[in-house]
CSV table of C-alpha atoms and ligand atoms in Angstrom, one decimal:
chain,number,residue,atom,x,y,z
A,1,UNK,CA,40.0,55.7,64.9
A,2,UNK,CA,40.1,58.3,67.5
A,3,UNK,CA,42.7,57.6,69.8
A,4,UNK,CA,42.4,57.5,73.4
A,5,UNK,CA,45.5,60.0,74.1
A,6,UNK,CA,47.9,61.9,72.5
A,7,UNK,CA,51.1,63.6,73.8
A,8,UNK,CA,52.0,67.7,72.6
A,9,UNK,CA,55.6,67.3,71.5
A,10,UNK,CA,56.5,70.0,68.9
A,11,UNK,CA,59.9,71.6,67.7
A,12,UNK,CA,60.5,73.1,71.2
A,13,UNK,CA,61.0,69.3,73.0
A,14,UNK,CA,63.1,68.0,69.7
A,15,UNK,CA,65.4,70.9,70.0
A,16,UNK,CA,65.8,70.1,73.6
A,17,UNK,CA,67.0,67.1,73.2
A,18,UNK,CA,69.0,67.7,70.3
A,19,UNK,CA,71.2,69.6,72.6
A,20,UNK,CA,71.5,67.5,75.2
A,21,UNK,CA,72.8,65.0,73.2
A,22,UNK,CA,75.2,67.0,71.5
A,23,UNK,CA,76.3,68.7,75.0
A,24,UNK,CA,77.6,65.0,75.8
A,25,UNK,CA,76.4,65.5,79.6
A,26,UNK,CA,73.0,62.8,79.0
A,27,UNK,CA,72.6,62.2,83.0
A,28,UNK,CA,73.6,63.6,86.3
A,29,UNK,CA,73.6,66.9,84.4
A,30,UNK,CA,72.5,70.5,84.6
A,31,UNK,CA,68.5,69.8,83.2
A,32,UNK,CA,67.9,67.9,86.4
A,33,UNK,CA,68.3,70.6,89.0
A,34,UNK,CA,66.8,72.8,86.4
A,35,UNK,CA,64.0,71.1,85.7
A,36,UNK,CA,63.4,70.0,89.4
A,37,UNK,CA,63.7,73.8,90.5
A,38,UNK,CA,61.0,74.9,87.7
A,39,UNK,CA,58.8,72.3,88.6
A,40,UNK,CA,58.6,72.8,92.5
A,41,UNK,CA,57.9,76.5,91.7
A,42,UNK,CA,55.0,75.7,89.7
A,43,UNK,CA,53.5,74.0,92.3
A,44,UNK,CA,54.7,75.9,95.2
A,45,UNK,CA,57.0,73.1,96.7
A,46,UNK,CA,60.0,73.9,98.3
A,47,UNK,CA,62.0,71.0,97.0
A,48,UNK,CA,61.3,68.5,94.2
A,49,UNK,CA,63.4,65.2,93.2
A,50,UNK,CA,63.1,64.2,89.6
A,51,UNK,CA,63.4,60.2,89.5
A,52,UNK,CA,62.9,57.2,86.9
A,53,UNK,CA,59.1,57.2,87.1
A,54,UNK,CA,55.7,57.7,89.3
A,55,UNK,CA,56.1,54.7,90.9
A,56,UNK,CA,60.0,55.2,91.9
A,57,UNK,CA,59.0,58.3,93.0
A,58,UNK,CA,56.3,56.7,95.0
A,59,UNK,CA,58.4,54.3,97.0
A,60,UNK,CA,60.9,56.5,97.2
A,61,UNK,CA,58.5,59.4,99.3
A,62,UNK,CA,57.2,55.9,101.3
A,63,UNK,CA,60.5,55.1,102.9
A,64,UNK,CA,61.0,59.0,102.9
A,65,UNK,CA,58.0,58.8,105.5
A,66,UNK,CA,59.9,55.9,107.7
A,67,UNK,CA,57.1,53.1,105.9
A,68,UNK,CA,58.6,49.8,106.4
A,69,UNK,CA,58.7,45.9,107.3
A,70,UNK,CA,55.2,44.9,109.2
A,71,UNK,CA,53.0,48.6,108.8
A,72,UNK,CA,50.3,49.7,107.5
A,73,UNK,CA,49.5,51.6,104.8
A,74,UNK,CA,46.1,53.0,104.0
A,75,UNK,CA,45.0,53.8,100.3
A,76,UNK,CA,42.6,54.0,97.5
A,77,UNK,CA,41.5,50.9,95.7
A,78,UNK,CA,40.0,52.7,93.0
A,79,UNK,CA,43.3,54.0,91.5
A,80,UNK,CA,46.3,52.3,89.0
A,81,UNK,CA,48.2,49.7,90.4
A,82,UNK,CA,51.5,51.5,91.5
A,83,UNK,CA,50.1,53.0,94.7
A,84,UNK,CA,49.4,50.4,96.4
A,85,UNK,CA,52.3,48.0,95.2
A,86,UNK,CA,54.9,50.7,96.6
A,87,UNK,CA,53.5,49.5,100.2
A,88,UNK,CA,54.5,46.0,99.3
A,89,UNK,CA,57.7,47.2,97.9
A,90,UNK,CA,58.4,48.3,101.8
A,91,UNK,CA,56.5,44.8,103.0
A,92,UNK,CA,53.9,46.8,104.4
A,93,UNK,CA,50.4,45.8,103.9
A,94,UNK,CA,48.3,48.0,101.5
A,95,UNK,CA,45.1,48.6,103.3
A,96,UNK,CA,42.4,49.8,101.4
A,97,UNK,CA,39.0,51.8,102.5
A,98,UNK,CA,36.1,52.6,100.3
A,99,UNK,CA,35.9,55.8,97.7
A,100,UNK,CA,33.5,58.4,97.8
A,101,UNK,CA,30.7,58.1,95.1
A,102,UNK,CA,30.9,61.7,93.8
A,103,UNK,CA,34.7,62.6,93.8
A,104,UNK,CA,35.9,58.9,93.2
A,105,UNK,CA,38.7,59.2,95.7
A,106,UNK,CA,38.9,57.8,99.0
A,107,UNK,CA,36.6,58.5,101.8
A,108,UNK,CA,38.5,60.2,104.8
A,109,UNK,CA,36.3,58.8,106.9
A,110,UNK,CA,36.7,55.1,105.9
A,111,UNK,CA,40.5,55.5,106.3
A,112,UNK,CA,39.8,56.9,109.4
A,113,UNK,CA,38.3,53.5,110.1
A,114,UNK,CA,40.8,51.0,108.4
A,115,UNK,CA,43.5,52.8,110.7
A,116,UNK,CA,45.4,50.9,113.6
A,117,UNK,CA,48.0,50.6,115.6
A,118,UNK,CA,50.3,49.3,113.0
A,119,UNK,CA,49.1,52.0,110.4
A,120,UNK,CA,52.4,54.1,109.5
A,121,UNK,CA,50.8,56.6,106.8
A,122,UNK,CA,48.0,57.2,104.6
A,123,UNK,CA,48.4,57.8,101.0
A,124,UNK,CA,45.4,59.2,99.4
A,125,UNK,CA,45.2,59.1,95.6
A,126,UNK,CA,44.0,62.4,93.6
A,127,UNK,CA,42.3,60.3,91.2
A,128,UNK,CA,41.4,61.7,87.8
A,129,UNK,CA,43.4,64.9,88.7
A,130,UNK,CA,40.9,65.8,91.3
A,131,UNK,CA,42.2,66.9,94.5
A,132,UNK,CA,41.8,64.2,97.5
A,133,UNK,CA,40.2,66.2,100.5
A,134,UNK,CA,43.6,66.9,102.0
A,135,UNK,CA,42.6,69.0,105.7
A,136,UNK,CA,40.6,65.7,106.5
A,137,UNK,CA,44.0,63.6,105.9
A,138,UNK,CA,46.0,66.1,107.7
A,139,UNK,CA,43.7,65.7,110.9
A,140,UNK,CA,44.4,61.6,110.7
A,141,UNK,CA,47.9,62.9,112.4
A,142,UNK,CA,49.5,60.4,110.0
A,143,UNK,CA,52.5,61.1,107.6
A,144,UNK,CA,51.0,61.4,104.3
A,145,UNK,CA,52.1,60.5,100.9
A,146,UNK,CA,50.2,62.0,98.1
A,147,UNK,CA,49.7,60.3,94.7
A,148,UNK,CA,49.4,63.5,92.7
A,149,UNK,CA,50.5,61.4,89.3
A,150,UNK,CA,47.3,62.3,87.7
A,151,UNK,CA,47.0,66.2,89.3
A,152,UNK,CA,49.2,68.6,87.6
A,153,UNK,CA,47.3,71.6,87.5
A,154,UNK,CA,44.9,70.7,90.6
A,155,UNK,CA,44.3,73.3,92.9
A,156,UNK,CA,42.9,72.3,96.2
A,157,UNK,CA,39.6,74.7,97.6
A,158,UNK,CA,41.9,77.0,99.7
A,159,UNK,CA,43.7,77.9,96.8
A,160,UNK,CA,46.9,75.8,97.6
A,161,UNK,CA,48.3,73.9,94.2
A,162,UNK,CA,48.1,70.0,94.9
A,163,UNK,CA,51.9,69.1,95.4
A,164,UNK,CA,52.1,72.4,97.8
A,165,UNK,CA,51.1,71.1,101.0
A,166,UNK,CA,54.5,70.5,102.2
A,167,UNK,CA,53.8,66.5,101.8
A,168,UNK,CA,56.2,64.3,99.5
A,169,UNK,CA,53.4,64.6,96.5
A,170,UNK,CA,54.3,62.4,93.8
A,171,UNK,CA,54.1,63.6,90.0
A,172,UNK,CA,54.2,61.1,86.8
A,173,UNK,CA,55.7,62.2,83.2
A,174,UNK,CA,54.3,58.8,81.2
A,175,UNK,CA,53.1,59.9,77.7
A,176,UNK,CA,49.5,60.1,78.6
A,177,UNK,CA,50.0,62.6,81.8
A,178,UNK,CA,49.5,66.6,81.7
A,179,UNK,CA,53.4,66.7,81.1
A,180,UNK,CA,55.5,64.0,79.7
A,181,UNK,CA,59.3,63.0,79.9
A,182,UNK,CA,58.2,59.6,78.0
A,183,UNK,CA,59.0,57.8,81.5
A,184,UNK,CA,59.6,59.7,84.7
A,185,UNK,CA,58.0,61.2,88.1
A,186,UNK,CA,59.2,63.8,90.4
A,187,UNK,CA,58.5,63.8,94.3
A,188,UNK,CA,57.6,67.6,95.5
A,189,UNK,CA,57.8,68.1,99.1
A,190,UNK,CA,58.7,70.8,101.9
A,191,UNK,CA,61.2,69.2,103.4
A,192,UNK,CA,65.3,69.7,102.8
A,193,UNK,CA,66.2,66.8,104.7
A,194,UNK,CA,63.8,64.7,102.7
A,195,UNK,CA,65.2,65.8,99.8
A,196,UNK,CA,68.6,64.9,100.5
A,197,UNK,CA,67.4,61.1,101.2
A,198,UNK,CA,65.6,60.7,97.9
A,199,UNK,CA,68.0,62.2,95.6
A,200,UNK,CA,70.7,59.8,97.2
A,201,UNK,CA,68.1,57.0,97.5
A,202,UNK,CA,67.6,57.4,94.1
A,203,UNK,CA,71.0,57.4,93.4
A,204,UNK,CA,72.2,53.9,94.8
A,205,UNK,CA,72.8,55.6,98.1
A,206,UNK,CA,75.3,58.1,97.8
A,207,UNK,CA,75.9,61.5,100.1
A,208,UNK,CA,76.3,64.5,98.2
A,209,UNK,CA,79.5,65.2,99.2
A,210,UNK,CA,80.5,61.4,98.4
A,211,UNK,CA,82.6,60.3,95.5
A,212,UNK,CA,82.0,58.2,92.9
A,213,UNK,CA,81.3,54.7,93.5
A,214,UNK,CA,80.7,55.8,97.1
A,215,UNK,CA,77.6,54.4,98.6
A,216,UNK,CA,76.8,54.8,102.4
A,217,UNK,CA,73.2,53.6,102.3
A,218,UNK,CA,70.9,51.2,101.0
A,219,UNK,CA,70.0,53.0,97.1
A,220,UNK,CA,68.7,52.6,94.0
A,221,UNK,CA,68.7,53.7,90.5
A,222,UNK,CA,65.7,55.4,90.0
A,223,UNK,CA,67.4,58.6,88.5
A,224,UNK,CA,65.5,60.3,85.4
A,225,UNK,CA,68.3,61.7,82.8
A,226,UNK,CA,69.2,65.0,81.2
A,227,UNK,CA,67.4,64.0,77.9
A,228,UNK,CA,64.2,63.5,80.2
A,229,UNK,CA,64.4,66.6,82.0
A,230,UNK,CA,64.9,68.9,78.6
A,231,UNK,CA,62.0,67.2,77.3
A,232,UNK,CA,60.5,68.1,81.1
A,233,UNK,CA,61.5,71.8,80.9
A,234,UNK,CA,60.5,72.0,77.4
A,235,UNK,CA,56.7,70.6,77.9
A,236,UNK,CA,56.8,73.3,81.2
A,237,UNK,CA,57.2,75.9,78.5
A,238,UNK,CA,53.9,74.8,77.1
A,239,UNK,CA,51.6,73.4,80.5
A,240,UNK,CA,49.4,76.6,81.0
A,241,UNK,CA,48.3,76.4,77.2
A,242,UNK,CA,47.9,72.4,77.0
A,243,UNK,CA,46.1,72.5,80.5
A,244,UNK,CA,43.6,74.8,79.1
A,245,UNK,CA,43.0,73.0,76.1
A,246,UNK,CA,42.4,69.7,78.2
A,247,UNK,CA,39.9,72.1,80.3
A,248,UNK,CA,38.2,72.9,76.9
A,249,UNK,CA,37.7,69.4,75.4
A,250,UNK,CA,36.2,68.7,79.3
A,251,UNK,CA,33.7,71.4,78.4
A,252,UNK,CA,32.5,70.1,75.2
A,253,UNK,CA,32.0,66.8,76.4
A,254,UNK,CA,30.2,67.8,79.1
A,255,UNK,CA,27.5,69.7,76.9
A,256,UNK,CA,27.9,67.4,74.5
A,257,UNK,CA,27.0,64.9,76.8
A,258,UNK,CA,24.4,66.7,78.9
A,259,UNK,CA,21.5,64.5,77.1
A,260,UNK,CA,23.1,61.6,77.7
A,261,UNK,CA,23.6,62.6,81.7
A,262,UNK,CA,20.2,63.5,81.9
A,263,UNK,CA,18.0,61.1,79.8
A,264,UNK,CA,19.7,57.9,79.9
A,265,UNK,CA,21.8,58.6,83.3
A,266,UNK,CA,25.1,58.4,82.1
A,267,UNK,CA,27.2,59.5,84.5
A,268,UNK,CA,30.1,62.1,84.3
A,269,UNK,CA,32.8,63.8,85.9
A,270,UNK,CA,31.7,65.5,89.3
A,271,UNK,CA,32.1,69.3,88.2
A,272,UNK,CA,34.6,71.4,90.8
A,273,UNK,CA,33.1,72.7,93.8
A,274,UNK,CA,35.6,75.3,95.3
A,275,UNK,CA,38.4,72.5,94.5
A,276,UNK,CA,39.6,72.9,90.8
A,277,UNK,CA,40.6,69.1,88.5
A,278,UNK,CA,43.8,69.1,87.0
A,279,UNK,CA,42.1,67.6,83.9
A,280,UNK,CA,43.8,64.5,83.0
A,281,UNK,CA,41.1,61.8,81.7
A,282,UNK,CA,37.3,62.1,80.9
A,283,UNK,CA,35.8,59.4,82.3
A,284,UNK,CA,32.5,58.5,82.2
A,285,UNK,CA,30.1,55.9,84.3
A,286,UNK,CA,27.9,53.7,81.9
A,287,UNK,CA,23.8,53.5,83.3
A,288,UNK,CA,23.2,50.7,85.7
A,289,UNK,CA,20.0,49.5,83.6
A,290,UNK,CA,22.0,49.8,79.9
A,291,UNK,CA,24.3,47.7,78.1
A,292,UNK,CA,27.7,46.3,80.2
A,293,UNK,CA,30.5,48.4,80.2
A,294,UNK,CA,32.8,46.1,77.9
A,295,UNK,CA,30.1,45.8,75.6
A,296,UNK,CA,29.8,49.8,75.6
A,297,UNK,CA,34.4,49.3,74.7
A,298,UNK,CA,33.3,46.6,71.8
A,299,UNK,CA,30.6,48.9,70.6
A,300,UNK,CA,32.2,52.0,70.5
A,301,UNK,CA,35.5,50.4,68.7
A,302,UNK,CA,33.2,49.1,66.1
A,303,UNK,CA,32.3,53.0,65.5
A,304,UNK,CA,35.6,54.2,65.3
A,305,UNK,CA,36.1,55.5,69.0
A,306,UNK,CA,38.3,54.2,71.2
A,307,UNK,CA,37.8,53.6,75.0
A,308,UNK,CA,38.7,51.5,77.8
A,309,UNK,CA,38.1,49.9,81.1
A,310,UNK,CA,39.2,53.0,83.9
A,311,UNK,CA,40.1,51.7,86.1
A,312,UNK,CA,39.8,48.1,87.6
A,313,UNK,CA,39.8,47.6,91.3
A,314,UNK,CA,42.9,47.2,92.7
A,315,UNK,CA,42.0,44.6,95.6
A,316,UNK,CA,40.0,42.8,93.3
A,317,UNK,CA,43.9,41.8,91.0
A,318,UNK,CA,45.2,37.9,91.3
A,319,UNK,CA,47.9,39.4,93.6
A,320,UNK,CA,45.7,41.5,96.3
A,321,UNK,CA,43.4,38.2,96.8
A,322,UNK,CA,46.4,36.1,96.5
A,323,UNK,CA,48.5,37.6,98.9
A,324,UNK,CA,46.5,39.8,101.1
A,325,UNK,CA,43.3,38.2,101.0
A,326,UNK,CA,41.1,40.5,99.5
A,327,UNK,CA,37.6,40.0,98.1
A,328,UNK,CA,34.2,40.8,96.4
A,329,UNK,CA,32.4,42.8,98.6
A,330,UNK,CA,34.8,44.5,100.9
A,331,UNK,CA,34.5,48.6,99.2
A,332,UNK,CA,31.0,48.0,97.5
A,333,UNK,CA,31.1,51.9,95.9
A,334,UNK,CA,34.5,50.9,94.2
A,335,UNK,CA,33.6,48.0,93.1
A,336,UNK,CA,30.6,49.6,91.8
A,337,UNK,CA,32.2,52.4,90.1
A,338,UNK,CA,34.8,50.0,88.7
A,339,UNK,CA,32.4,47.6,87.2
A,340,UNK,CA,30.9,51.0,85.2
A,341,UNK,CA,33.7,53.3,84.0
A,342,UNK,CA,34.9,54.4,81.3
A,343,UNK,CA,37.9,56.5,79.6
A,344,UNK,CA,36.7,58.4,76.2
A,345,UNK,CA,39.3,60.0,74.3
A,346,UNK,CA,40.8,62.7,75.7
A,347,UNK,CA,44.1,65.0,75.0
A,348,UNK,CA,44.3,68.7,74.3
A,349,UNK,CA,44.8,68.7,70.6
A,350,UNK,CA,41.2,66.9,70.4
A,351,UNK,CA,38.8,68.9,68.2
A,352,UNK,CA,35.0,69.8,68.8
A,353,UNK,CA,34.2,67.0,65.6
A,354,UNK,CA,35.7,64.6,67.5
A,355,UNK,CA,34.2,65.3,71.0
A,356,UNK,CA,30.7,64.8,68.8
A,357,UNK,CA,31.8,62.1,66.9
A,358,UNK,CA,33.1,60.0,70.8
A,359,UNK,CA,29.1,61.8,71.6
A,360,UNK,CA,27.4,60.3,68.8
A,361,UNK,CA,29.0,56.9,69.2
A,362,UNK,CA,28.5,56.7,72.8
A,363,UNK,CA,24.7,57.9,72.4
A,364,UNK,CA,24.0,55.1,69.4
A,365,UNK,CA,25.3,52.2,71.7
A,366,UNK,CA,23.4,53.7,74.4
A,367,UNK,CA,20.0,54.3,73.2
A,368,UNK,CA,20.0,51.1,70.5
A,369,UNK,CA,20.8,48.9,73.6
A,370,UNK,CA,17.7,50.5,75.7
A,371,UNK,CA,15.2,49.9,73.3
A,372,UNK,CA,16.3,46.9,72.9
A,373,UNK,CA,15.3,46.4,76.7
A,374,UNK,CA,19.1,46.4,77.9
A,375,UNK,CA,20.4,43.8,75.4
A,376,UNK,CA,23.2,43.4,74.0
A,377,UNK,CA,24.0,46.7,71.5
A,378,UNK,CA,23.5,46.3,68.0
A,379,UNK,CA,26.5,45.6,66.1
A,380,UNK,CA,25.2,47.3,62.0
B,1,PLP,C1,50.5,57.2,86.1
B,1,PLP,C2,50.2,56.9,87.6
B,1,PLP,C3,51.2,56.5,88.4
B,1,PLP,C4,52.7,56.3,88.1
B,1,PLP,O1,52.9,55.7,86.9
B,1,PLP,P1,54.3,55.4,86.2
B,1,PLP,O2,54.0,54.7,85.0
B,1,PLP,O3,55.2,54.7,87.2
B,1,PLP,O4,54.9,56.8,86.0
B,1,PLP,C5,50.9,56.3,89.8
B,1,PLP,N1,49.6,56.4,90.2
B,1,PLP,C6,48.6,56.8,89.4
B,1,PLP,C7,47.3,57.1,90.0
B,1,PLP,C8,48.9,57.1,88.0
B,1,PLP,O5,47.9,57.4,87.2
C-alpha cells in the first residue's frame, strides 16, 4: 500500500529529544523561545508564539484580533474544520463566501460581499499551501487572521514569505504538515503586544513578570513543550531539503499526469503564477463525466494506492446546518470542487515508481470507467 503521508524524522529529531528528557526541563523551557525565535526568522515575522496545536493557535490569534460574543467572521468553506470552529469558540458566527475555481481559496470579492456591520475580521485560508491573495484582504480594512497551517514554505507574488505580513498567521506541526512536532502550531505576527497576550493566553493567563500560580486574565493551556520544540528545531534543520523534495514529487506527478489532465480532464493543482505553493498535499479533481470520486478512493485502494476525500465542505457538516443554518446550494464552486477532490499520496521521501504506480492506478480507474460509459469502475 502506498501510504497517503509520511513524516522525515531521522537521528537528528531522536537525539533531540533524548536530551530534553535527560536535561529534566520537559516544558516552559529554553526550546520554546528557541524554537519560536528560529521559526519567525524563517518566515520573516517579528514575533512568533509556539502553542498546543493549529487550532489553539488559531483561536488564540482570533481573540488576539478583539473577535468575540455576537461578530462576524468571514472564511473559507473549502478548508479543514478548525478555521471556522475557532469563530464559534469566540461565539462569533463563521460566515462563509465562495472559493475561487482555480486557486481553491476564497474569493476576495465574495467576502467582500458576506461582510457587514457586525463583521470583526476575515480569515482567509492558504489552502493547499497556496498563498490566499493577501493585498485584496488587506484592502477589506478588516483585522486579518491568516490560516497559514498548510503554507510553510509559501511565498506570496511580491516576494513576501506567507506568515510575514505582520498578520497573526497561524502555522500547524501535525505529522502530515511540511514540519512536524507530532501535535503543535505557532502564531507568527508583527506585533510585541500581541505576543505578550498569546503567550500568557496560552498560559492560563499569566503576565510575564507574574509568579506562579498567578493568573490576571482569562487563559488557557494551550502551551506546546520542550520535547515538541527540539523535535521543531530539529525538523527546521532539515525544511529547505524536505520542501524541495515535496516540490519534486509535485513535478512528477504533474508530468506523470499530464495525459490524464489533458485526455480525460482530470484536473490538478493550478501551477504558481508569480505566487509560489508551499507544497503540502497533491490534490487532484476527478472529471465531471467519469466515475464518482468515492468510487475513484474504493478503486484506487483495491490497487494498492491510497487516497481520500480532500476536503469536505465545511458548511455542508451536521453542526454548520444544525447550528448556523447552512445549506446545499449557498457556495456552488465549493461544493463543486468538494464533491470532486482528491488527495494522492504525497510526502517527500516518495519515489518516482511510486508517483507512476498512484499514475497508473489512477489512469486504469479512469479510462476502464469511461469506456464503460461512466459506470461504475471495474473492480479485476
Ligand atoms: C492542519 C490544519 C489546521 C490545524 O490543525 P491542528 O490539527 O489543530 O494542528 C488548521 N487549518 C488547516 C487548513 C489545516 O490544514
Amino acid at each position: 500500500m502506498i501510504p497517503l503521508a509520511q513524516p522525515v524524522i531521522g537521528p537528528e529529531e531522536e537525539a533531540a529529544v533524548l536530551e530534553v528528557l535527560r536535561s529534566g526541563q520537559l516544558s516552559l523551557g529554553p526550546r520554546v523561545p528557541e524554537f519560536e525565535r528560529r521559526f519567525a526568522q524563517r518566515v520573516g515575522a517579528a514575533h512568533a508564539a509556539a502553542v498546543s496545536s493549529g487550532t489553539t493557535g488559531l483561536h488564540l490569534a482570533l481573540r488576539a484580533v478583539g473577535v468575540s460574543d455576537g461578530d462576524e467572521v468571514v472564511t473559507s468553506p473549502f478548508s479543514f474544520v478548525a478555521s471556522a470552529n475557532v469563530a464559534a469558540y469566540e461565539r462569533a458566527k463563521p460566515v462563509f463566501a465562495d472559493i475561487d475555481p482555480r486557486t481553491l481559496n476564497l474569493d476576495p470579492e465574495a467576502a467582500a460581499a458576506a461582510v457587514t456591520d457586525r463583521t470583526s475580521a476575515s480569515l482567509p485560508v492558504h489552502i493547499f499551501g497556496f498563498p490566499a491573495d493577501l493585498p485584496a484582504f488587506e484592502r477589506l480594512g478588516l483585522p486579518i487572521v491568516e490560516d497559514a497551517c498548510e503554507a510553510l514554505g509559501a511565498v506570496h507574488a511580491d516576494g513576501t514569505p506567507v506568515g510575514g505580513r505582520g498578520h497573526p498567521a497561524v502555522f500547524g506541526f501535525y505529522a502530515n504538515k511540511q514540519l512536524t512536532t507530532g501535535e503543535g502550531g505557532l502564531v507568527a505576527m508583527g506585533d510585541a503586544a500581541m505576543k505578550e497576550r498569546i503567550d500568557s493566553e496560552r498560559n492560563q493567563g499569566r503576565a510575564p513578570d507574574m509568579g506562579w500560580l498567578d493568573h490576571d486574565r482569562l487563559g488557557f493551556n494551550y502551551r506546546l513543550s520542550d520535547i515538541a520544540c527540539a523535535v521543531g528545531l530539529a525538523q527546521l534543520d532539515r525544511l529547505d531539503g524536505m520542501l524541495a523534495d515535496r516540490a519534486r514529487v509535485a513535478g512528477w506527478y504533474r508530468e506523470a499526469l499530464a495525459d490524464l489532465e489533458r485526455e480525460r480532464g482530470l484536473q490538478l493543482p493550478c501551477p504558481d503564477d508569480g505566487d509560489l505553493r508551499g507544497w503540502f498535499v497533491f490534490v487532484v479533481q476527478v472529471p465531471h463525466d467519469g466515475p464518482a470520486r468515492d468510487e475513484v478512493v474504493v478503486a484506487l485502494r483495491e490497487r494498492g494506492v491510497q487516497s481520500k476525500p480532500y476536503l469536505p465542505a465545511i458548511h455542508l457538516m451536521s453542526y454548520y446546518r444544525e447550528t448556523w443554518g447552512y445549506r446545499e446550494g449557498m457556495f456552488p464552486v465549493c461544493e463543486d470542487v468538494a464533491a470532486r477532490s482528491l488527495a494522492l499520496p504525497f510526502f517527500p521521501s516518495m519515489t518516482q515508481d511510486q508517483v507512476q504506480c498512484v499514475t497508473d492506478a489512477l489512469g486504469q480507474v479512469l479510462e476502464v470507467a469511461s469506456s464503460a460509459h461512466g459506470g461504475a469502475p471495474s473492480r479485476t
